[in-house]
Amino acid sequence: MVRATGSVRSPVLLALPFDGRWLVQNSPARRVPSHGVDVLGQRYAIDFTGVDERGRTASQWGWGTLLSTEPPERFVGFGRPILAPVDGVVVSVHDGEPDHEARRSQLALVAYVAGQAGRLREGPAAVAGNHVIMRDRASQAFVALVHLQAGSLRVRPGDEVAVGEQLARCGNSGNSTQPHVHVQAMDSDDLRVARGLPIAFTAYRQWDPRGRGIRDVAVGIPDERAIVAPVPE
């Protein structure tokens, strides 16, 4: 286990870890702790779910959408490249967790939520699924990208990476109801003891969830239910 040296007072600045449009969920702009808990360094975590040009997370519907589960391949974000949000070094990776069936059905979600406590008891890998943890060169904080696609990781501990470099692909591993990427900054590379750190994103375009138009943001935290994408260069 490694702790970040000193105290990180300012938000850890991140680039969006993807191209294209993504829906913002569980944003710390809405509440803190953003996911309702402080465990596993999640206090300021944020989720992004891939969407198409019409804002849909999936273009297909079926009986599983209403009553059961669906294959993760049905979702727009599944398999999309996940990119390094900071310049730094990879400190740990985990692969081998399966990409399980997705759940939009309320019936399927009830049973899944009931099993969350059991997954937490199994340890970080059962919750985070396949993931990469990097050490940010600028802040010395640790940044985790979580719920990655099985077998898609391209990096190993010790690798130097730059902003925009592909690390893996978006998956549905761990404690995930549909394919998305979960991003968080922490003071430790050990999820069992890590404390979450505030984050902010740079150079993103936001489609307002209340229909108030589009704006480009230099530094900020995306709003809950907004759609975001990197500002075109």
Coordinates of C-alpha atoms in Angstrom, one line a residue:
M1 CA 0.0 0.0 0.0
V2 CA 1.2 3.5 -0.9
R3 CA -0.2 6.8 0.5
A4 CA -0.1 10.0 -1.4
T5 CA 2.5 12.3 0.3
G6 CA 1.3 15.6 1.7
S7 CA -2.3 16.8 1.6
V8 CA -4.2 17.3 -1.7
R9 CA -6.2 20.5 -1.1
S10 CA -7.3 21.3 -4.6
P11 CA -9.3 18.9 -6.8
V12 CA -7.4 16.4 -8.8
L13 CA -7.6 17.6 -12.4
L14 CA -8.6 14.9 -14.9
A15 CA -9.3 14.8 -18.6
L16 CA -12.4 12.9 -19.6
P17 CA -11.3 9.2 -20.0
F18 CA -13.0 8.7 -23.3
D19 CA -14.1 10.1 -26.7
G20 CA -17.7 10.6 -27.8
R21 CA -20.8 11.3 -25.7
W22 CA -21.4 9.9 -22.2
L23 CA -24.2 10.3 -19.7
V24 CA -23.2 11.5 -16.2
Q25 CA -24.5 9.5 -13.2
N26 CA -23.7 9.6 -9.5
S27 CA -22.0 13.0 -9.9
P28 CA -20.4 14.7 -6.8
A29 CA -22.0 17.8 -8.2
R30 CA -25.3 16.4 -7.0
R31 CA -24.2 15.0 -3.6
V32 CA -21.2 13.9 -1.5
P33 CA -20.7 11.0 -1.0
S34 CA -21.6 10.7 -4.6
H35 CA -22.5 7.0 -4.4
G36 CA -23.9 7.2 -0.9
V37 CA -20.9 5.6 0.8
D38 CA -17.3 6.4 1.7
V39 CA -16.0 2.8 1.3
L40 CA -13.3 1.9 -1.3
G41 CA -12.4 5.5 -1.8
Q42 CA -15.7 6.3 -3.5
R43 CA -16.5 9.6 -1.8
Y44 CA -16.1 11.8 -4.9
A45 CA -16.5 9.2 -7.6
I46 CA -18.4 9.7 -10.8
D47 CA -20.0 7.4 -13.4
F48 CA -20.1 7.8 -17.1
T49 CA -22.4 5.7 -19.4
G50 CA -21.8 5.7 -23.1
V51 CA -24.7 7.1 -25.2
D52 CA -25.4 7.6 -28.9
E53 CA -26.2 10.8 -30.7
R54 CA -29.8 10.6 -29.5
G55 CA -28.7 10.2 -25.9
R56 CA -29.6 6.5 -25.7
T57 CA -27.5 4.1 -23.6
A58 CA -28.8 1.2 -25.9
S59 CA -30.5 1.3 -29.2
Q60 CA -32.4 -2.0 -28.8
W61 CA -35.1 -3.1 -26.4
G62 CA -36.5 -6.6 -25.7
W63 CA -38.3 -8.6 -23.1
G64 CA -35.2 -8.6 -21.0
T65 CA -35.4 -4.8 -20.8
L66 CA -38.7 -5.0 -18.9
L67 CA -38.5 -8.3 -17.1
S68 CA -35.0 -9.7 -16.9
T69 CA -31.4 -9.2 -18.0
E70 CA -29.7 -8.2 -21.3
P71 CA -26.3 -8.9 -22.9
P72 CA -23.8 -6.1 -22.3
E73 CA -23.0 -6.0 -26.0
R74 CA -26.5 -4.4 -26.5
F75 CA -25.2 -1.2 -24.8
V76 CA -23.6 1.7 -26.7
G77 CA -20.7 2.1 -24.2
F78 CA -19.7 -1.6 -24.1
G79 CA -16.2 -2.0 -25.7
R80 CA -15.6 1.8 -26.1
P81 CA -12.0 2.7 -25.5
I82 CA -11.1 4.0 -22.0
L83 CA -8.3 6.6 -22.0
A84 CA -5.8 7.8 -19.4
P85 CA -7.2 10.9 -17.6
V86 CA -3.8 12.0 -16.3
D87 CA -0.1 11.7 -17.1
G88 CA 1.4 9.3 -14.7
V89 CA 2.4 5.7 -13.9
V90 CA 0.2 2.6 -13.6
V91 CA 0.6 1.2 -10.1
S92 CA -1.9 -1.7 -10.2
V93 CA -4.3 -3.5 -12.5
H94 CA -6.8 -6.2 -12.1
D95 CA -8.3 -8.4 -14.9
G96 CA -10.2 -11.6 -15.2
E97 CA -13.6 -10.6 -13.7
P98 CA -16.5 -11.5 -16.1
D99 CA -18.6 -9.0 -17.9
H100 CA -22.0 -10.0 -16.6
E101 CA -25.5 -9.5 -17.9
A102 CA -26.9 -5.9 -17.8
R103 CA -30.0 -4.9 -15.9
R104 CA -32.5 -2.2 -16.8
S105 CA -35.5 -4.1 -15.5
Q106 CA -36.7 -3.0 -12.0
L107 CA -37.4 -6.7 -11.3
A108 CA -33.8 -7.7 -12.1
L109 CA -32.4 -4.7 -10.2
V110 CA -34.1 -5.6 -6.9
A111 CA -32.3 -9.0 -6.7
Y112 CA -29.1 -7.4 -7.8
V113 CA -29.2 -4.7 -5.1
A114 CA -29.9 -7.3 -2.5
G115 CA -26.5 -8.9 -3.3
Q116 CA -24.4 -5.8 -2.9
A117 CA -23.4 -6.5 0.7
G118 CA -22.2 -9.9 -0.3
R119 CA -20.0 -8.6 -3.1
L120 CA -18.5 -6.1 -0.7
R121 CA -17.6 -8.9 1.7
E122 CA -15.8 -10.7 -1.2
G123 CA -13.4 -7.8 -1.5
P124 CA -12.6 -4.9 -3.8
A125 CA -12.3 -7.0 -7.0
A126 CA -15.9 -8.1 -6.6
V127 CA -17.1 -4.5 -6.5
A128 CA -14.6 -2.8 -8.8
G129 CA -14.3 -5.6 -11.3
N130 CA -11.5 -5.2 -13.8
H131 CA -9.7 -1.9 -13.1
V132 CA -6.6 0.2 -13.5
I133 CA -5.1 2.5 -10.8
M134 CA -2.6 5.2 -11.8
R135 CA -0.5 7.7 -9.9
D136 CA -1.1 11.2 -11.2
R137 CA 2.3 12.9 -11.8
A138 CA 0.9 16.4 -11.1
S139 CA -0.9 15.8 -7.8
Q140 CA 0.6 12.5 -6.7
A141 CA -3.0 11.3 -6.1
F142 CA -4.2 7.8 -7.2
V143 CA -6.8 7.6 -10.0
A144 CA -8.9 4.5 -10.5
L145 CA -10.8 3.5 -13.6
V146 CA -13.3 0.8 -12.8
H147 CA -15.7 -1.8 -14.3
L148 CA -13.5 -2.4 -17.4
Q149 CA -14.1 -5.1 -20.0
A150 CA -12.5 -8.4 -19.3
G151 CA -9.3 -9.0 -21.3
S152 CA -9.2 -5.5 -22.6
L153 CA -6.4 -4.0 -20.3
R154 CA -3.4 -2.8 -22.3
V155 CA -1.2 -1.7 -19.4
R156 CA 0.8 -3.2 -16.6
P157 CA 2.1 -1.9 -13.3
G158 CA 5.1 0.4 -13.9
D159 CA 4.0 1.6 -17.3
E160 CA 4.2 5.3 -17.9
V161 CA 1.1 6.7 -19.6
A162 CA 0.0 10.0 -21.0
V163 CA -3.4 11.7 -21.2
G164 CA -5.4 10.2 -24.0
E165 CA -3.6 6.9 -24.2
Q166 CA -5.9 3.9 -24.3
L167 CA -5.8 1.8 -21.2
A168 CA -8.7 -0.6 -21.7
R169 CA -12.3 -0.8 -22.9
C170 CA -15.6 -0.1 -21.1
G171 CA -17.1 -3.2 -19.6
N172 CA -19.7 -4.4 -17.1
S173 CA -17.6 -6.2 -14.5
G174 CA -17.9 -5.9 -10.8
N175 CA -20.8 -4.1 -9.1
S176 CA -22.3 -2.7 -12.3
T177 CA -25.8 -2.8 -13.6
Q178 CA -24.9 -1.7 -17.2
P179 CA -21.7 -1.0 -19.0
H180 CA -20.1 2.3 -17.7
V181 CA -16.8 3.6 -16.4
H182 CA -16.5 4.7 -12.8
V183 CA -13.7 7.3 -12.1
Q184 CA -12.3 8.3 -8.7
A185 CA -9.3 9.8 -7.1
M186 CA -7.8 8.6 -3.8
D187 CA -5.0 9.1 -1.3
S188 CA -3.9 5.4 -1.5
D189 CA -3.5 2.7 -4.1
D190 CA -5.2 0.2 -1.8
L191 CA -9.0 0.3 -2.3
R192 CA -9.6 -1.3 1.1
V193 CA -8.2 1.8 3.0
A194 CA -8.3 4.5 0.4
R195 CA -10.0 7.9 1.1
G196 CA -11.6 9.6 -1.7
L197 CA -10.3 13.0 -3.0
P198 CA -12.2 15.7 -4.8
I199 CA -11.9 15.7 -8.6
A200 CA -12.6 18.1 -11.5
F201 CA -12.5 17.7 -15.2
T202 CA -10.9 19.9 -17.8
A203 CA -12.0 20.9 -21.3
Y204 CA -15.4 19.3 -21.7
R205 CA -18.6 20.1 -23.5
Q206 CA -21.9 19.6 -21.6
W207 CA -25.4 19.2 -22.9
D208 CA -27.5 20.5 -20.1
P209 CA -29.9 17.9 -18.5
R210 CA -32.6 20.6 -18.2
G211 CA -32.6 21.5 -21.8
R212 CA -30.8 24.8 -21.3
G213 CA -28.4 24.3 -24.2
I214 CA -24.7 23.4 -24.6
R215 CA -21.7 24.9 -22.9
D216 CA -18.0 24.3 -22.9
V217 CA -16.4 24.1 -19.5
A218 CA -12.7 24.8 -18.8
V219 CA -12.6 23.2 -15.4
G220 CA -15.6 21.8 -13.5
I221 CA -17.7 18.8 -12.3
P222 CA -20.3 17.6 -14.8
D223 CA -23.9 17.9 -13.7
E224 CA -26.0 14.9 -12.9
R225 CA -27.8 13.5 -15.9
A226 CA -25.9 15.8 -18.3
I227 CA -24.2 14.4 -21.4
V228 CA -20.6 15.3 -21.8
A229 CA -17.8 14.9 -24.4
P230 CA -14.3 16.3 -24.7
V231 CA -14.2 19.7 -26.3
P232 CA -13.1 19.3 -29.9
E233 CA -9.6 20.5 -30.6

